[in-house]
CSV table of C-alpha atoms in Angstrom, one decimal:
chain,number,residue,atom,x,y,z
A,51,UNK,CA,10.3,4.6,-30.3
A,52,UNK,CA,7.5,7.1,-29.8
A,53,UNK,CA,7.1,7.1,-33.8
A,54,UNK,CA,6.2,3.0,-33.4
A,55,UNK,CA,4.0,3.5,-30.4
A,56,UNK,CA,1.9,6.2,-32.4
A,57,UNK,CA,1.8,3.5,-35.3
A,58,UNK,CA,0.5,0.8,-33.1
A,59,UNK,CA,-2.4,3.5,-31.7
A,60,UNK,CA,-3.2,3.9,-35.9
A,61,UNK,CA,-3.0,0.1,-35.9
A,62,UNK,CA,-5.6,0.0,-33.0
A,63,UNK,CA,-7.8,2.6,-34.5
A,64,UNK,CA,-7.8,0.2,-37.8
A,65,UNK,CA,-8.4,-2.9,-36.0
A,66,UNK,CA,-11.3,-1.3,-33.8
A,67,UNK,CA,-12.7,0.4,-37.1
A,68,UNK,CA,-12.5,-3.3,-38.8
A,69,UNK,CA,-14.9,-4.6,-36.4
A,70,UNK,CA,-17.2,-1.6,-37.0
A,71,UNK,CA,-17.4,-2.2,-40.5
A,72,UNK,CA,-18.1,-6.1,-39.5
A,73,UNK,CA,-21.4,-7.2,-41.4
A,74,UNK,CA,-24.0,-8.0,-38.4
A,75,UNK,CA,-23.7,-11.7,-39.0
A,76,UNK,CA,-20.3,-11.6,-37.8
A,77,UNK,CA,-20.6,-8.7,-35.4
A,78,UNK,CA,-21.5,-11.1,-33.4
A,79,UNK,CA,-19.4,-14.6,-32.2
A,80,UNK,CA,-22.7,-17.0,-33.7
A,81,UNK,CA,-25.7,-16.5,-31.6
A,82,UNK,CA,-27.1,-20.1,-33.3
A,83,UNK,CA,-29.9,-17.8,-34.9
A,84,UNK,CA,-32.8,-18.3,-32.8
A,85,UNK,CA,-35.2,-21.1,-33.0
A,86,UNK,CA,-39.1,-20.6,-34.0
A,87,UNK,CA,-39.8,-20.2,-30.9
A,88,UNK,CA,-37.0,-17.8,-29.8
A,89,UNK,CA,-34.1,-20.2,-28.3
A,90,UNK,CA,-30.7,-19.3,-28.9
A,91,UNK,CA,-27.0,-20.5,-28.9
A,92,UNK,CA,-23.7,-18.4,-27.9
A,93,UNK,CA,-20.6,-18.3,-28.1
A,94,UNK,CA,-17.4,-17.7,-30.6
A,95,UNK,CA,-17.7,-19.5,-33.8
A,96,UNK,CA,-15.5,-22.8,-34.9
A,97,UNK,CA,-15.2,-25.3,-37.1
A,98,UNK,CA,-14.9,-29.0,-35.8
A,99,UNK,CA,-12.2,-30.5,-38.2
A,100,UNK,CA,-13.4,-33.4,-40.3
A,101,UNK,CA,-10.1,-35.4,-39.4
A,102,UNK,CA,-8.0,-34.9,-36.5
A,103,UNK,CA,-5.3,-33.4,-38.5
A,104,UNK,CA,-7.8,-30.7,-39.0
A,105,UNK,CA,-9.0,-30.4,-35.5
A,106,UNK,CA,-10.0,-26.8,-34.1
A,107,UNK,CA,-8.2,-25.4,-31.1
A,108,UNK,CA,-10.6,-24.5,-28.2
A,109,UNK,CA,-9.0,-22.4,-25.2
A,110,UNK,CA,-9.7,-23.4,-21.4
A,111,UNK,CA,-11.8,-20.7,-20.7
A,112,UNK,CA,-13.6,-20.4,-23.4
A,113,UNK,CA,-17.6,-20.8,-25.0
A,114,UNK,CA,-17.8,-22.0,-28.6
A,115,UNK,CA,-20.8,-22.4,-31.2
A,116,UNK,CA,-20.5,-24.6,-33.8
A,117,UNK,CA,-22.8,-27.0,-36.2
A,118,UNK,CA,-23.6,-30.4,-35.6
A,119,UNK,CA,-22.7,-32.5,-39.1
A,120,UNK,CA,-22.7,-36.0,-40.9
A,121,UNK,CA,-19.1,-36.7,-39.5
A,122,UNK,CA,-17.3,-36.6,-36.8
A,123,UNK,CA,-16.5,-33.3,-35.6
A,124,UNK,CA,-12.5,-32.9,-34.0
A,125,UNK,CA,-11.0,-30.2,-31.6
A,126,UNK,CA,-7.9,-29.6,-29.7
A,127,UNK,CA,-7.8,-28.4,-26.3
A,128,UNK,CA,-4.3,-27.5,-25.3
A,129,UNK,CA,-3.9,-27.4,-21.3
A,130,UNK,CA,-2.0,-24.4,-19.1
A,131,UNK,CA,-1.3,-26.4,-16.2
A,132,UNK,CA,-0.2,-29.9,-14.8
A,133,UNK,CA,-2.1,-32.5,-13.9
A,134,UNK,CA,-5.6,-30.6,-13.8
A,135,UNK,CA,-8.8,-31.4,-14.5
A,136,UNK,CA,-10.4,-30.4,-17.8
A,137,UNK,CA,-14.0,-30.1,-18.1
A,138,UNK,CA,-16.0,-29.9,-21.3
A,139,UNK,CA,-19.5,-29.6,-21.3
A,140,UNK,CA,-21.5,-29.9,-24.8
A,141,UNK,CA,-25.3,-28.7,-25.6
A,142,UNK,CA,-27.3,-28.9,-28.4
A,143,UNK,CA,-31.3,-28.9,-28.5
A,144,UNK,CA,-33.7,-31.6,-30.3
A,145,UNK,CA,-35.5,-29.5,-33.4
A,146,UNK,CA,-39.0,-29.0,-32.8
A,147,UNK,CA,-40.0,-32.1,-35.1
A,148,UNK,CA,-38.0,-34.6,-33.8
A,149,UNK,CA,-39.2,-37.8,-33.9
A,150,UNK,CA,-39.0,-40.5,-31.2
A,151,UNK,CA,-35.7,-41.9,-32.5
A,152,UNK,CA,-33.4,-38.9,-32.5
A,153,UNK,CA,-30.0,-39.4,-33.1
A,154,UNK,CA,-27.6,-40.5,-30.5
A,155,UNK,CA,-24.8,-37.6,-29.6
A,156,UNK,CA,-22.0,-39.1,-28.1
A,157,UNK,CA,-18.8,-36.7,-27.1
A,158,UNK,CA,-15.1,-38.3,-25.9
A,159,UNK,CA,-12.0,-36.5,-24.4
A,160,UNK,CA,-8.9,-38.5,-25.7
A,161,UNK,CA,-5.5,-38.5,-25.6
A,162,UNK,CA,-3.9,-38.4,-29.6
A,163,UNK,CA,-3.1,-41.8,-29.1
A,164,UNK,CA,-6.5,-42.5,-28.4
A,165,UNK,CA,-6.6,-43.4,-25.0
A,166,UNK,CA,-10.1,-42.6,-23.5
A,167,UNK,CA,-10.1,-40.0,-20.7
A,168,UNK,CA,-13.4,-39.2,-21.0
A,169,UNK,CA,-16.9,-40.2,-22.4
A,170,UNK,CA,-20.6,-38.9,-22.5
A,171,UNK,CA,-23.8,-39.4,-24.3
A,172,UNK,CA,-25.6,-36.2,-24.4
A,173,UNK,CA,-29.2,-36.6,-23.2
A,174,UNK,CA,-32.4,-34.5,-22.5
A,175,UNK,CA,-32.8,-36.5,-19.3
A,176,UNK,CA,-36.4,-38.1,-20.1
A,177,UNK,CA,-35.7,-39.3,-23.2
A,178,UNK,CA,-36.2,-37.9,-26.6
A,179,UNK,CA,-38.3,-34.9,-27.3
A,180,UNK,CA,-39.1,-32.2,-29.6
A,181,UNK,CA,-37.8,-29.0,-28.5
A,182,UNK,CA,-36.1,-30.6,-25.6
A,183,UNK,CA,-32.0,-29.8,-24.3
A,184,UNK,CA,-30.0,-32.4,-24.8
A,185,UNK,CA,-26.3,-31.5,-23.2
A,186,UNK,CA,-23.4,-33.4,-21.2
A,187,UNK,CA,-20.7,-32.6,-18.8
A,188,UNK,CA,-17.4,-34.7,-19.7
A,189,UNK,CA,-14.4,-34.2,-16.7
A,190,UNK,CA,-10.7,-36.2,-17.6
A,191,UNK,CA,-9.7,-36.2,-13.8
A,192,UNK,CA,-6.1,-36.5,-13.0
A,193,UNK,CA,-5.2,-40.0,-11.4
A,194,UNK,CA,-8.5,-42.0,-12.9
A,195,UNK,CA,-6.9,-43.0,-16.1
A,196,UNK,CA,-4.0,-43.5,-17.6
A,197,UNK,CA,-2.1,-41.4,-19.9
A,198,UNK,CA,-4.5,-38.8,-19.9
A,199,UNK,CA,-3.0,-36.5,-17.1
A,200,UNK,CA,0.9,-35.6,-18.5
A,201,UNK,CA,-0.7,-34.7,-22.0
A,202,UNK,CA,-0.5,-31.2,-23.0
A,203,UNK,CA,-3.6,-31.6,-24.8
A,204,UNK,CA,-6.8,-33.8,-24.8
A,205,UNK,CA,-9.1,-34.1,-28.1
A,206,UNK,CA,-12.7,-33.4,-27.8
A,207,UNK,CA,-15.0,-35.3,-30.6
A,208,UNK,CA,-18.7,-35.2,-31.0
A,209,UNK,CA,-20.6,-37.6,-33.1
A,210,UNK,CA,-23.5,-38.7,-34.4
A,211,UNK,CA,-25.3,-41.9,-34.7
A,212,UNK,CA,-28.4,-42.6,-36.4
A,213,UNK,CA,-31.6,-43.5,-34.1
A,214,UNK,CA,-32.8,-47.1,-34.8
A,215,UNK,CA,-35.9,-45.9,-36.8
A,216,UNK,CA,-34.9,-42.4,-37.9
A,217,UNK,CA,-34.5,-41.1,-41.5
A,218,UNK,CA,-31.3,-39.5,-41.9
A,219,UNK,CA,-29.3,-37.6,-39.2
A,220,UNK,CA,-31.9,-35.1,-37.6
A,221,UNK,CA,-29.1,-33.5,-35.2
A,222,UNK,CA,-27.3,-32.6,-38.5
A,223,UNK,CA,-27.0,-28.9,-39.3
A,224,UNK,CA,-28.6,-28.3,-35.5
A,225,UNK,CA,-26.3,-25.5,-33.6
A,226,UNK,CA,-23.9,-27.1,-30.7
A,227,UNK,CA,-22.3,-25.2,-27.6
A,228,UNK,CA,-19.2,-26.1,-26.5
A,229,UNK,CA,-17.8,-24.7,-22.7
A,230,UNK,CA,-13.9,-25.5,-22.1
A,231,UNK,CA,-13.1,-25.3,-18.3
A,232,UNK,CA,-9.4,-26.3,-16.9
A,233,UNK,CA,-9.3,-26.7,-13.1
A,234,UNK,CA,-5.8,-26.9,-10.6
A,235,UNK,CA,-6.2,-30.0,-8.5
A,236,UNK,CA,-6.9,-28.8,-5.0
A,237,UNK,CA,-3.6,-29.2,-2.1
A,238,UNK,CA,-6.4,-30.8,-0.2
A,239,UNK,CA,-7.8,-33.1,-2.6
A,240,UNK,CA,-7.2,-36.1,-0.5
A,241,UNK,CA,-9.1,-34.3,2.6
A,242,UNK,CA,-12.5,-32.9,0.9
A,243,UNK,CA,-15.7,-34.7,1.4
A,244,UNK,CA,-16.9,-38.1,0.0
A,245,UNK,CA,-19.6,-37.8,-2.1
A,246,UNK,CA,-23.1,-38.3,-0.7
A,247,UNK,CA,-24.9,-41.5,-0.8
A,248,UNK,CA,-27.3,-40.5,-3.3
A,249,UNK,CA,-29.7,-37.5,-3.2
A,250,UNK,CA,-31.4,-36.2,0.3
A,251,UNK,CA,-35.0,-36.4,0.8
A,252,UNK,CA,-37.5,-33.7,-0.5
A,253,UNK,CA,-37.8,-30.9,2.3
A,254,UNK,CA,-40.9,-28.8,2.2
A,255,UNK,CA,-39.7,-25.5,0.4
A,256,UNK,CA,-43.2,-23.9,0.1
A,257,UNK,CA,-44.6,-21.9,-2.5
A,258,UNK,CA,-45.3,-18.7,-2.4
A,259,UNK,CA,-48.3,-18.0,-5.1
A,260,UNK,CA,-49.8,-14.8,-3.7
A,261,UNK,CA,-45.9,-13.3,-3.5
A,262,UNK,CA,-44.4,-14.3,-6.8
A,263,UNK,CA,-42.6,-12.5,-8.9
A,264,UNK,CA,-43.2,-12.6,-12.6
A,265,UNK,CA,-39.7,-13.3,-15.1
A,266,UNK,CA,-39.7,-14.0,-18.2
A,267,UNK,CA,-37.0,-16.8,-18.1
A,268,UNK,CA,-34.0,-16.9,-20.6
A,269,UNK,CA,-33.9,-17.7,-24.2
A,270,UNK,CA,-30.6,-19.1,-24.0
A,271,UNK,CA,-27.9,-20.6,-21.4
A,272,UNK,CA,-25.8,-17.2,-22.1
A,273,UNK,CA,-28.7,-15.1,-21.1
A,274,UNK,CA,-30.5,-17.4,-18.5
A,275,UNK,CA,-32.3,-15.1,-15.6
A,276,UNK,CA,-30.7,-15.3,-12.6
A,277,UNK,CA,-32.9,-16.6,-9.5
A,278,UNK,CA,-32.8,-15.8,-5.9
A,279,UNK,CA,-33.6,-18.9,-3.8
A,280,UNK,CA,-36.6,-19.2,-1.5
A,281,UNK,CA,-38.3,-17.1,-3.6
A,282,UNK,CA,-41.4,-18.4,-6.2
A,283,UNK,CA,-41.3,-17.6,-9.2
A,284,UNK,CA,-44.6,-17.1,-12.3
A,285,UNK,CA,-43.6,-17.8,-15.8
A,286,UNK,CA,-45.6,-17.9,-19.2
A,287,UNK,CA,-44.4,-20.5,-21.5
A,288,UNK,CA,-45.9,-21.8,-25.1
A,289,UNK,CA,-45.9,-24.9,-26.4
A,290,UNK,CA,-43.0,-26.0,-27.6
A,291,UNK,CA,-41.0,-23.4,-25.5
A,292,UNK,CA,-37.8,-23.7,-23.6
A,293,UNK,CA,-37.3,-21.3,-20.4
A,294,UNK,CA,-33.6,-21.1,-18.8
A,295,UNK,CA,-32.7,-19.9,-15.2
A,296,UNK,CA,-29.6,-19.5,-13.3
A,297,UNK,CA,-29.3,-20.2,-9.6
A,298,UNK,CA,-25.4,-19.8,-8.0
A,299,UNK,CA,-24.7,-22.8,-5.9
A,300,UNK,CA,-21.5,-23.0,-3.2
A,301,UNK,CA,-19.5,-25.5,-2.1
A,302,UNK,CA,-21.7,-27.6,0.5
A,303,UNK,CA,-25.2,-26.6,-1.2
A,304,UNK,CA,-28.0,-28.2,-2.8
A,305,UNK,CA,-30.8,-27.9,-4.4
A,306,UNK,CA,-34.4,-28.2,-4.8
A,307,UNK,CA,-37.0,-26.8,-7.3
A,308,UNK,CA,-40.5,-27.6,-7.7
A,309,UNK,CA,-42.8,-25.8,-10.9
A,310,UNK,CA,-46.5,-25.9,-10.5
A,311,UNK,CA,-48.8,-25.6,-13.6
A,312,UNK,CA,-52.2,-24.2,-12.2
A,313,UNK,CA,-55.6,-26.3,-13.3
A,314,UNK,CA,-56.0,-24.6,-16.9
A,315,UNK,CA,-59.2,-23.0,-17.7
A,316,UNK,CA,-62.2,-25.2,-19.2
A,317,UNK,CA,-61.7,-23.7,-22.4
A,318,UNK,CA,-58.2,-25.0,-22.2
A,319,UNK,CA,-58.8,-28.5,-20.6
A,320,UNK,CA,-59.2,-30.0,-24.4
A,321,UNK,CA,-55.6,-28.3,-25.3
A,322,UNK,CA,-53.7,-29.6,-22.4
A,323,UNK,CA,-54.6,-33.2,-22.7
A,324,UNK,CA,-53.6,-33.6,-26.4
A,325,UNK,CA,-49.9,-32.2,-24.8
A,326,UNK,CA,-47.3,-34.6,-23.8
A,327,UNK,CA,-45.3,-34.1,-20.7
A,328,UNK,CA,-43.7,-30.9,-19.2
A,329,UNK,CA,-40.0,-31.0,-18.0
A,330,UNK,CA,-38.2,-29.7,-15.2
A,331,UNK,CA,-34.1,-30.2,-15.2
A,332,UNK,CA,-31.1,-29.2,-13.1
A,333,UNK,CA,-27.7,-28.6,-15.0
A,334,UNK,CA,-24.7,-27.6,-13.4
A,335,UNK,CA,-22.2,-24.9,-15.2
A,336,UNK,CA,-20.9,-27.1,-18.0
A,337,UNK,CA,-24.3,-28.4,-18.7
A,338,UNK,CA,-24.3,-31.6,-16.7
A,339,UNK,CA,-27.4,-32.8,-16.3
A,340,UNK,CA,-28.0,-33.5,-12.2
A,341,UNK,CA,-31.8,-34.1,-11.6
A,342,UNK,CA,-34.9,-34.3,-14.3
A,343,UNK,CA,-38.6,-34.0,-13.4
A,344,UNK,CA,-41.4,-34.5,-15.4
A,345,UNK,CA,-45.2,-34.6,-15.2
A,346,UNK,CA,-48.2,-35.4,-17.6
A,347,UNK,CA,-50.6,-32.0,-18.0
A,348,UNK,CA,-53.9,-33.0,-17.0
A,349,UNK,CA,-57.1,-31.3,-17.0
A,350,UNK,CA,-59.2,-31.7,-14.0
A,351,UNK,CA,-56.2,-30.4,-11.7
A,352,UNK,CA,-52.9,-28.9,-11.5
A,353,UNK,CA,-49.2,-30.6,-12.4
A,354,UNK,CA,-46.6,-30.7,-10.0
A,355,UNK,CA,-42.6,-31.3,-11.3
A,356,UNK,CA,-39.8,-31.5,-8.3
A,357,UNK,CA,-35.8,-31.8,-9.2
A,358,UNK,CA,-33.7,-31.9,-6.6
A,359,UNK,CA,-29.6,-32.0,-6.5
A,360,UNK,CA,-27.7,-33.4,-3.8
A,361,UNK,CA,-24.8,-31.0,-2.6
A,362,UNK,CA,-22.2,-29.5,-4.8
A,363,UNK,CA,-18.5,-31.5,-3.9
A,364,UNK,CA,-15.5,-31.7,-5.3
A,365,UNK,CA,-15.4,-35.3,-5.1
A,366,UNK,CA,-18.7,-36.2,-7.0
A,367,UNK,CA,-16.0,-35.8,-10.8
A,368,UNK,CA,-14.8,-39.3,-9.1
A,369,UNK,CA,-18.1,-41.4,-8.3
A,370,UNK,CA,-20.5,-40.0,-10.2
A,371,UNK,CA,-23.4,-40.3,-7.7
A,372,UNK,CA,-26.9,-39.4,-9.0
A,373,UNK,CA,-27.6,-35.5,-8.7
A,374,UNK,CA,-24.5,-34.8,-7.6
A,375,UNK,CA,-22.5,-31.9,-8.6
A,376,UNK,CA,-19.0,-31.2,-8.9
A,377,UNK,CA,-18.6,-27.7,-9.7
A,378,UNK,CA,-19.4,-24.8,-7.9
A,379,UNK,CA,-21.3,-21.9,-9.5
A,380,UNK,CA,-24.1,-21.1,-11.5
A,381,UNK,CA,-26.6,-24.1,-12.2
A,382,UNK,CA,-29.1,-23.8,-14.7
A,383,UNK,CA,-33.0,-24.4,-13.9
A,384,UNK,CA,-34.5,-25.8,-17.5
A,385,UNK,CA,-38.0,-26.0,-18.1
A,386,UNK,CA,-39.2,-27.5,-21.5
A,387,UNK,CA,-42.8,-27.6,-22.7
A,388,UNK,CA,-44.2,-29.9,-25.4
A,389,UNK,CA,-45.2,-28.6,-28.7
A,390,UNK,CA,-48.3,-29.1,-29.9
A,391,UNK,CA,-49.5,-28.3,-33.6
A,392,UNK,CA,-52.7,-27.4,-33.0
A,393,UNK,CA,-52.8,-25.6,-30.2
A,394,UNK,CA,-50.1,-22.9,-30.7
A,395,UNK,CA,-51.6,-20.1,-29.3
A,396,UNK,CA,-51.9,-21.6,-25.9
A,397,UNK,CA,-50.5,-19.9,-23.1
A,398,UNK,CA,-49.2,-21.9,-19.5
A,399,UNK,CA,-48.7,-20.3,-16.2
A,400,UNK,CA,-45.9,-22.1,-14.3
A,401,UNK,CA,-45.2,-21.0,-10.3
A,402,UNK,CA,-41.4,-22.1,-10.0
A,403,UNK,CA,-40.4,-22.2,-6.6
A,404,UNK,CA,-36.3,-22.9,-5.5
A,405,UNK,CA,-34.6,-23.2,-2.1
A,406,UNK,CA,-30.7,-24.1,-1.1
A,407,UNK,CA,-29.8,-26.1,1.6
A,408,UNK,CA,-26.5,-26.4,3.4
A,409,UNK,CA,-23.9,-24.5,4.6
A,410,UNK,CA,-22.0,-22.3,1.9
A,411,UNK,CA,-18.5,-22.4,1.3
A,412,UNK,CA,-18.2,-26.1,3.3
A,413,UNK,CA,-15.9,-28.6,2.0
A,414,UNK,CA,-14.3,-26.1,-0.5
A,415,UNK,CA,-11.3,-27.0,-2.3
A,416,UNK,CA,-8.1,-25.1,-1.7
A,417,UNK,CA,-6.3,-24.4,-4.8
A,418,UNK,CA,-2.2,-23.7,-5.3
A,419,UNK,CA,-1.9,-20.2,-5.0
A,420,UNK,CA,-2.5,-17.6,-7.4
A,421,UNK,CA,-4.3,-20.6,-9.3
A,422,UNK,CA,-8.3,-19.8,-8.0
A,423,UNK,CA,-9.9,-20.8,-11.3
A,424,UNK,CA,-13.2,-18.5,-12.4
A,425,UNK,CA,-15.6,-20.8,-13.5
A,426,UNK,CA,-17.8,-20.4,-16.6
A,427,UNK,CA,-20.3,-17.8,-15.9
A,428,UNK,CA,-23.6,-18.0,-17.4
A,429,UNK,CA,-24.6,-14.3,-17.0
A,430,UNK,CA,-22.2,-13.2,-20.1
A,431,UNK,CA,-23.1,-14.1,-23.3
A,432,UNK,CA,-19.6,-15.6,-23.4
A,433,UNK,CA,-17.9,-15.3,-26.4
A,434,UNK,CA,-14.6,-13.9,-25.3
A,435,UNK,CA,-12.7,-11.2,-25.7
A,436,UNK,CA,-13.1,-10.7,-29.4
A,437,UNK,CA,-16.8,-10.9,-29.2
A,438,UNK,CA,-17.1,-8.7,-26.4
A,439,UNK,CA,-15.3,-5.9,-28.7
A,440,UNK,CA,-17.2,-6.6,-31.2
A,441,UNK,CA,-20.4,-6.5,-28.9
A,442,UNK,CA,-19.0,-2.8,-27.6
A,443,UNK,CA,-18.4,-1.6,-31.3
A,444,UNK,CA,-21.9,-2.3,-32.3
A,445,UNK,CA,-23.4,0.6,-29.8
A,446,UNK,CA,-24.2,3.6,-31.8
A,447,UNK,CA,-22.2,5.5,-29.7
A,448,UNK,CA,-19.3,3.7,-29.7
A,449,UNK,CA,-19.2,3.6,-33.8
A,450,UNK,CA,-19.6,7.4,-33.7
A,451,UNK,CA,-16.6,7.8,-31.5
A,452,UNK,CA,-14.4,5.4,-32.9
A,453,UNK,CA,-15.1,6.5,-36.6
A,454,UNK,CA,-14.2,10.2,-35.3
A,455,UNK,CA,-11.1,9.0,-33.3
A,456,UNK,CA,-10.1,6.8,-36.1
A,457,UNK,CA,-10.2,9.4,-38.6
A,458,UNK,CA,-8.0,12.0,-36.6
A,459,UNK,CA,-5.6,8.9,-35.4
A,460,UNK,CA,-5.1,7.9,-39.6
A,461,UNK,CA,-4.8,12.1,-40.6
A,462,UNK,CA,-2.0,12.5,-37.5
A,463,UNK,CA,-0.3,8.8,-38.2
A,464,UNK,CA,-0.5,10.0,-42.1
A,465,UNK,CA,1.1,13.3,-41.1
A,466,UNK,CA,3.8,12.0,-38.7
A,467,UNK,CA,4.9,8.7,-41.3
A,468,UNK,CA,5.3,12.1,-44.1
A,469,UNK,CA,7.6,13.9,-41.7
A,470,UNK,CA,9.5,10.6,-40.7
A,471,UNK,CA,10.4,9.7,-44.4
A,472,UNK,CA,11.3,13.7,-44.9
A,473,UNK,CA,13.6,13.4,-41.9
């Protein structure tokens, strides 16, 4: 017994020194490779089966990366509890050149009988646009259709559909993110808040532009920068850019946010009126897209964008009201800037200013016990367990301590399998 538990600490030591030895591309579950202008995609790698006898197995707690294609991509999410809700959220981003007609991205949850529990078109919320976020937040809810609750596993698919007046597939070969989340039903589901009639009225929240901090906003949804509301907030963007922020929201809150792009400079009047509009958007944690603001730059004065989200209830998965969200957790603040070819080298000041309202913790679900789910976080570049060995093996240190510990763990394992055969 104590000669097999050594062998298993070798086995470790090999497994741990086979990561080590990983080549950096895989080090790493696929980071998407950034964009040109920096953005980037987590999570672990997977390949969408062509067919669905070649789906892909996603867990339900899990962040995937994979690559948009021609065909339709399939995956398998088996389920680890009854009658619970599974939420999928997908995200991809427009490339930088997209034209007016980019492709249509639609993702379904099914049963593999091909009942529909769910369905989605993913959108950037204003319409297409280069460089723009394009995501959605599918939900199969138990008791909303049927057949879809008893299965021990849904089907996700994502496909694409040419635009009306596009050349060829432009989403094709483009990175997508994948977030699996399973969710008990609550013991009080039949006693939590309706849904609010539609999103509150704009409350004064401020802005702070002598007081704010500077952040330089995340690159991607893994890494977004967290935000403390009430605060304001001074960001530099490009064109073409693509800034993310976090902002955890409770049961019974909402949320408004309001970015503010100062009257530019006269030598940079001429660049912002070639520029399209600037975006502000509100996601919740599976990418759901709850508010979108937009504004047109213009040069005699400055641009004001507002998104606000009515409050987070459980609920808002069964009406769908506008802004509403059904998950608590971290939301995501998205602002997108237009590129512009000739004026690359510009550089826009935003003021972002955020504020919650409500009462925290009001109207929370109670779950079965021992059943609290953690939903996805967007501070951890996700990835899973495998990544995040793989992310501790690539520290320098690390690889010199594993590569020593290793090395005495094969000499002593070598040494005691000798003296096992001789005995």
């Amino acid at each position: 017994m104590r000669l097999r538990r050594r062998a298993r600490a070798v086995g470790t030591a090999l497994a741990l020194a086979g990561l080590v030895s990983l080549p950096a591309d895989l080090a790493h579950a696929a980071d998407g490779g950034p964009d040109a202008d920096g953005f980037e995609f987590s999570g672990d790698e997977v390949s969408g089966g062509g067919s669905p006898g070649d789906a892909a197995e996603l867990a339900v707690d899990g962040r995937y990366l994979d690559t948009l294609t021609e065909g339709t991509l399939h995956y398998r999410i088996p389920r680890e509890a009854v009658d619970s809700s599974l939420h999928v959220g997908v995200m991809t981003r427009y490339p930088l050149d997209a034209d007016d007609e980019f492709d249509v991205i639609t993702a379904t949850l099914s049963t593999w009988d091909g009942t529909s529990c769910a369905y989605d078109v993913l959108s950037s919320g204003a319409g297409p646009a280069p460089g723009a976020v394009s995501s959605a937040h599918l939900v199969s809810v138990p008791g909303q259709t049927e057949g879809c609750d008893d299965e021990e596993e849904l089907v996700l698919t994502v496909e694409l559909e040419q635009g009306s007046s596009s050349e060829g597939l432009q989403a094709a070969g483009r990175p997508a993110e994948i977030v699996v989340f399973e969710e008990p039903t609550p013991t009080d589901a039949d006693d939590l808040p309706e849904p609010e009639d539609g999103t509150p009225d704009w409350e004064d929240i401020g802005r702070d532009v002598a007081g704010a901090e500077e952040v330089d906003g995340g690159t991607s949804f893994a890494e977004a920068a967290e935000l403390e509301p009430g605060g304001t907030y001074r960001v530099t963007l490009a064109p073409g850019q693509v800034r993310v922020f976090r902002v955890p929201l409770d049961w019974g809150q909402r949320l408004q946010a309001e970015t503010y792009f100062p009257e530019p400079s006269e030598e940079d009047q001429d660049a912002w009126r070639a520029m399209d509009t600037v975006q502000l958007s509100v996601l919740d944690p599976l990418f759901g897209r709850l508010a979108n603001g937009t504004g047109f730059l213009t040069s005699g004065f400055g641009t004001e964008v507002r998104a606000s989200t009515a409050e987070v209830r459980w609920a808002e998965r069964t009406e769908f009201t506008p802004g509403g969200s059904s998950v608590a957790g971290d939301h995501y603040l998205v602002i997108h800037v237009p590129p512009s070819e000739d004026h690359q080298d510009l550089e826009l000041e935003a003021q972002l200013t955020l504020q919650t309202f409500g009462e925290a913790g009001e109207g929370a679900p109670e779950y079965p016990e021992d059943q609290e789910p953690e939903v996805p976080g967007s501070g951890s570049s996700g990835g899973g367990p495998l990544a995040a060995m793989r992310g501790f093996a690539e520290h320098p240190v690390t690889i010199a301590v594993i590569g020593v510990v290793g090395s005495l763990l094969l000499i002593s394992g070598g040494g005691l399998l000798i003296a096992a055969r001789r005995r």
